[in-house]
Amino acid sequence: MELLRGTMADKPRSGNISTKQRKIAELARQAPELKITSLSHHIDIEWLKEAYRRTRKDGAVGVDGQTAEEYGEHLEENLQDLLDRAKSGRYRAPAVRRVEIPKGEGKTRPIGIPTFEDKLLQRAVVMVLEPIYEQDFLDCSYGFRPGRSAHQALQAERDRLMEMGGGWVIELDIQGFFDALDKRQLQEIVRHRVRDGVVLRLIGKWLNAGVLEEGAVRYPEAGTPQGGVISPLLANIYLHEVLDAWFEREVKPLMKGRAFLVRYADDAVLGFTSEQDARKVMEVLPKRFGKYGLSLHPEKTRLIDYRRPLRGQKKSVVGSYDFLGLTHYWANSRKGNWVIKQKTAKDRFSRAVERVGEWCRDHRHMKVGDQHEALVMKLRGHYGYYGITGNARMLERFCREVTRRWHYWLNRRSERKWTWARFWRMLEFHPLPLPIPIHSTYRVAANP
């Protein structure tokens, strides 16, 4: 209760923060070529309190083991000390604790876990940089930006291809982006727009912070670990220069036909009406990324003939591709017209089912009501992302697979067997949520 009272009493006037951010954004919008030299004066106690409010309190702890609750017990003193160290240059970025999380097919992905104080300070810097770069970023970028989402990226990419009648698609996959990112070039790109010494110094410290892995601290020459609060913004700044701005200003004017780019973080799709244009870009892409220390996956980066099928042509001869966990393919609509549909990608589906099965196995001795509550959340989370127009069949299949695995592992409990009859009776009292396409355009049209 003491922490709660302190948090409420110290709640900042977020309207003041919004006003400052609008002023920063207006300056950046009016002078797109201006190198902004004065930003850190915005970061004061009030700014840090707002950063504290926006920072997740339930995340894993960093190398110091300090929780958000412990930090908040002496919030005012801690924030003042943090502010003094950040402004004077005495702040030292602690090592980032790195863990591996499953990625599917036996692979893992490294995630960095900063300390809570590091997350808080990174959030404060993001709050001062975001208004600037939101004026510079292009419409083709959707990942980790205010008011933008993966579903908007999927809709934009589908709409453009439908308008073009299909075409030639480059499915772009950057190999180990967060581990290969060139720190020096990233800092140079940031300096093109920001010249505030305090902000630049902090970014440099975060980029060069050590990584704690298996009890040892090492200092990678390249990359920035995923998991840091500032990492998504830095990734967008880097890829804006490497891909977005280059494609818009240098590539598109040279194209004979229409072309578009849709990017979400380090996943991107490029579409062309002309095969010749697509092949030219496909040829130059490795050189462009290589200039910035990045490489494209030789197998996952590919050019696909994605033209609209001819009347009477079988869809099996038409290419398909994956983007943001969904397979994009041509299919006949109810009226018999060729349309682009999206369904859960096979690898994402298998991975999701496998994770649920492992959870049911590990928690099969929990109370049935508690298991039900957790599975309801998992299903709703799955529907919340994959519940799009045309994907109802895959949602139904996922619900069936979850139901089967739940029954299978309940049946492995030490008590009396769970026959299907007993299981279905239990489902009457603990029903699983129906597989409803939450983001269906038909549902939106019916309930605007």
Short mmCIF file of N, CA and C in Angstrom, two decimals, residues 135-207:
data_model
loop_
_atom_site.label_atom_id
_atom_site.label_comp_id
_atom_site.label_asym_id
_atom_site.label_seq_id
_atom_site.Cartn_x
_atom_site.Cartn_y
_atom_site.Cartn_z
N GLN A 135 8.49 12.04 -37.42
CA GLN A 135 8.35 12.97 -38.54
C GLN A 135 9.16 12.50 -39.75
N ASP A 136 10.19 11.70 -39.49
CA ASP A 136 11.08 11.25 -40.56
C ASP A 136 10.67 9.90 -41.14
N PHE A 137 10.15 9.01 -40.29
CA PHE A 137 9.79 7.67 -40.76
C PHE A 137 8.72 7.74 -41.84
N LEU A 138 8.75 6.77 -42.75
CA LEU A 138 7.83 6.74 -43.89
C LEU A 138 6.62 5.87 -43.60
N ASP A 139 5.59 6.00 -44.43
CA ASP A 139 4.35 5.25 -44.23
C ASP A 139 4.53 3.75 -44.39
N CYS A 140 5.60 3.34 -45.07
CA CYS A 140 5.81 1.91 -45.31
C CYS A 140 6.25 1.16 -44.06
N SER A 141 6.62 1.88 -43.00
CA SER A 141 7.13 1.27 -41.77
C SER A 141 6.02 1.17 -40.73
N TYR A 142 5.83 -0.02 -40.15
CA TYR A 142 4.73 -0.24 -39.21
C TYR A 142 5.17 -0.76 -37.84
N GLY A 143 6.37 -1.29 -37.72
CA GLY A 143 6.77 -1.97 -36.50
C GLY A 143 7.14 -1.04 -35.37
N PHE A 144 6.56 -1.27 -34.19
CA PHE A 144 6.92 -0.56 -32.95
C PHE A 144 6.83 0.96 -33.12
N ARG A 145 5.75 1.40 -33.74
CA ARG A 145 5.50 2.83 -33.88
C ARG A 145 4.13 3.16 -33.29
N PRO A 146 3.99 4.36 -32.69
CA PRO A 146 2.72 4.73 -32.07
C PRO A 146 1.56 4.67 -33.07
N GLY A 147 0.48 4.02 -32.68
CA GLY A 147 -0.71 3.97 -33.52
C GLY A 147 -0.60 3.05 -34.72
N ARG A 148 0.46 2.22 -34.78
CA ARG A 148 0.62 1.30 -35.91
C ARG A 148 0.76 -0.12 -35.39
N SER A 149 0.36 -1.07 -36.22
CA SER A 149 0.34 -2.45 -35.76
C SER A 149 0.68 -3.41 -36.89
N ALA A 150 0.89 -4.66 -36.52
CA ALA A 150 1.16 -5.71 -37.51
C ALA A 150 -0.05 -5.91 -38.42
N HIS A 151 -1.25 -5.80 -37.87
CA HIS A 151 -2.44 -5.99 -38.69
C HIS A 151 -2.58 -4.90 -39.75
N GLN A 152 -2.16 -3.69 -39.42
CA GLN A 152 -2.18 -2.62 -40.42
C GLN A 152 -1.17 -2.90 -41.52
N ALA A 153 0.00 -3.44 -41.14
CA ALA A 153 1.01 -3.79 -42.14
C ALA A 153 0.48 -4.88 -43.07
N LEU A 154 -0.16 -5.88 -42.50
CA LEU A 154 -0.73 -6.97 -43.31
C LEU A 154 -1.81 -6.46 -44.25
N GLN A 155 -2.65 -5.55 -43.75
CA GLN A 155 -3.72 -5.01 -44.58
C GLN A 155 -3.16 -4.15 -45.71
N ALA A 156 -2.16 -3.32 -45.38
CA ALA A 156 -1.56 -2.44 -46.39
C ALA A 156 -0.90 -3.26 -47.50
N GLU A 157 -0.17 -4.28 -47.10
CA GLU A 157 0.54 -5.12 -48.08
C GLU A 157 -0.47 -5.86 -48.98
N ARG A 158 -1.55 -6.38 -48.40
CA ARG A 158 -2.56 -7.07 -49.19
C ARG A 158 -3.28 -6.10 -50.14
N ASP A 159 -3.64 -4.92 -49.62
CA ASP A 159 -4.36 -3.95 -50.44
C ASP A 159 -3.54 -3.51 -51.65
N ARG A 160 -2.24 -3.30 -51.45
CA ARG A 160 -1.40 -2.87 -52.56
C ARG A 160 -1.28 -3.94 -53.63
N LEU A 161 -1.16 -5.17 -53.21
CA LEU A 161 -1.06 -6.26 -54.17
C LEU A 161 -2.38 -6.47 -54.92
N MET A 162 -3.49 -6.32 -54.21
CA MET A 162 -4.79 -6.44 -54.87
C MET A 162 -4.97 -5.33 -55.89
N GLU A 163 -4.57 -4.11 -55.55
CA GLU A 163 -4.67 -2.98 -56.49
C GLU A 163 -3.84 -3.23 -57.74
N MET A 164 -2.67 -3.87 -57.56
CA MET A 164 -1.77 -4.14 -58.67
C MET A 164 -2.17 -5.37 -59.45
N GLY A 165 -3.14 -6.15 -58.92
CA GLY A 165 -3.47 -7.41 -59.56
C GLY A 165 -2.39 -8.45 -59.36
N GLY A 166 -1.72 -8.36 -58.23
CA GLY A 166 -0.60 -9.26 -57.98
C GLY A 166 0.67 -8.72 -58.62
N GLY A 167 1.66 -9.55 -58.73
CA GLY A 167 2.91 -9.11 -59.33
C GLY A 167 4.06 -9.99 -58.90
N TRP A 168 5.21 -9.37 -58.74
CA TRP A 168 6.42 -10.07 -58.32
C TRP A 168 6.78 -9.59 -56.92
N VAL A 169 6.95 -10.54 -56.02
CA VAL A 169 7.15 -10.21 -54.60
C VAL A 169 8.52 -10.68 -54.14
N ILE A 170 9.22 -9.79 -53.45
CA ILE A 170 10.46 -10.17 -52.78
C ILE A 170 10.15 -10.34 -51.30
N GLU A 171 10.32 -11.55 -50.82
CA GLU A 171 10.18 -11.86 -49.39
C GLU A 171 11.56 -11.68 -48.77
N LEU A 172 11.71 -10.65 -47.96
CA LEU A 172 13.03 -10.25 -47.47
C LEU A 172 13.25 -10.73 -46.04
N ASP A 173 14.38 -11.39 -45.82
CA ASP A 173 14.72 -11.89 -44.48
C ASP A 173 16.16 -11.51 -44.16
N ILE A 174 16.33 -10.66 -43.13
CA ILE A 174 17.66 -10.23 -42.71
C ILE A 174 18.22 -11.25 -41.74
N GLN A 175 19.43 -11.71 -42.01
CA GLN A 175 20.03 -12.76 -41.20
C GLN A 175 20.61 -12.17 -39.90
N GLY A 176 20.03 -12.59 -38.76
CA GLY A 176 20.54 -12.17 -37.46
C GLY A 176 20.67 -10.68 -37.31
N PHE A 177 19.61 -9.94 -37.63
CA PHE A 177 19.70 -8.48 -37.68
C PHE A 177 20.21 -7.87 -36.38
N PHE A 178 19.63 -8.24 -35.25
CA PHE A 178 19.98 -7.59 -33.99
C PHE A 178 21.40 -7.95 -33.53
N ASP A 179 21.94 -9.05 -34.05
CA ASP A 179 23.31 -9.42 -33.70
C ASP A 179 24.33 -8.85 -34.68
N ALA A 180 23.88 -8.44 -35.87
CA ALA A 180 24.81 -7.98 -36.90
C ALA A 180 24.82 -6.47 -37.08
N LEU A 181 23.86 -5.79 -36.51
CA LEU A 181 23.76 -4.33 -36.66
C LEU A 181 25.09 -3.64 -36.33
N ASP A 182 25.56 -2.78 -37.21
CA ASP A 182 26.84 -2.08 -37.03
C ASP A 182 26.66 -0.89 -36.09
N LYS A 183 27.23 -0.99 -34.90
CA LYS A 183 27.04 0.05 -33.89
C LYS A 183 27.57 1.41 -34.35
N ARG A 184 28.74 1.40 -34.96
CA ARG A 184 29.35 2.66 -35.39
C ARG A 184 28.48 3.36 -36.43
N GLN A 185 28.00 2.61 -37.40
CA GLN A 185 27.15 3.21 -38.43
C GLN A 185 25.83 3.68 -37.86
N LEU A 186 25.27 2.94 -36.90
CA LEU A 186 24.04 3.37 -36.26
C LEU A 186 24.23 4.71 -35.56
N GLN A 187 25.34 4.85 -34.83
CA GLN A 187 25.61 6.11 -34.13
C GLN A 187 25.78 7.26 -35.12
N GLU A 188 26.41 6.97 -36.27
CA GLU A 188 26.55 8.00 -37.30
C GLU A 188 25.20 8.41 -37.86
N ILE A 189 24.31 7.44 -38.07
CA ILE A 189 22.98 7.74 -38.59
C ILE A 189 22.20 8.61 -37.60
N VAL A 190 22.30 8.28 -36.30
CA VAL A 190 21.61 9.07 -35.28
C VAL A 190 22.16 10.51 -35.27
N ARG A 191 23.47 10.67 -35.44
CA ARG A 191 24.08 12.01 -35.43
C ARG A 191 23.63 12.88 -36.59
N HIS A 192 23.12 12.26 -37.65
CA HIS A 192 22.59 13.05 -38.76
C HIS A 192 21.40 13.89 -38.34
N ARG A 193 20.73 13.46 -37.27
CA ARG A 193 19.51 14.14 -36.84
C ARG A 193 19.62 14.70 -35.43
N VAL A 194 20.39 14.05 -34.57
CA VAL A 194 20.47 14.43 -33.15
C VAL A 194 21.93 14.71 -32.79
N ARG A 195 22.16 15.87 -32.18
CA ARG A 195 23.52 16.24 -31.76
C ARG A 195 23.58 16.57 -30.27
N ASP A 196 22.59 16.16 -29.51
CA ASP A 196 22.61 16.40 -28.07
C ASP A 196 23.61 15.46 -27.42
N GLY A 197 24.60 16.02 -26.72
CA GLY A 197 25.68 15.23 -26.16
C GLY A 197 25.23 14.21 -25.14
N VAL A 198 24.28 14.57 -24.26
CA VAL A 198 23.80 13.65 -23.23
C VAL A 198 23.12 12.45 -23.85
N VAL A 199 22.25 12.70 -24.81
CA VAL A 199 21.50 11.63 -25.47
C VAL A 199 22.44 10.71 -26.25
N LEU A 200 23.37 11.29 -27.00
CA LEU A 200 24.31 10.49 -27.79
C LEU A 200 25.20 9.64 -26.88
N ARG A 201 25.62 10.23 -25.77
CA ARG A 201 26.48 9.49 -24.85
C ARG A 201 25.74 8.29 -24.26
N LEU A 202 24.49 8.48 -23.89
CA LEU A 202 23.71 7.38 -23.33
C LEU A 202 23.50 6.26 -24.36
N ILE A 203 23.19 6.63 -25.59
CA ILE A 203 23.00 5.62 -26.64
C ILE A 203 24.30 4.83 -26.84
N GLY A 204 25.43 5.53 -26.86
CA GLY A 204 26.71 4.86 -27.00
C GLY A 204 26.98 3.88 -25.87
N LYS A 205 26.62 4.25 -24.66
CA LYS A 205 26.83 3.36 -23.51
C LYS A 205 25.95 2.12 -23.60
N TRP A 206 24.71 2.29 -24.04
CA TRP A 206 23.83 1.13 -24.17
C TRP A 206 24.29 0.19 -25.29
N LEU A 207 24.77 0.76 -26.38
CA LEU A 207 25.24 -0.07 -27.48
C LEU A 207 26.49 -0.87 -27.10
#
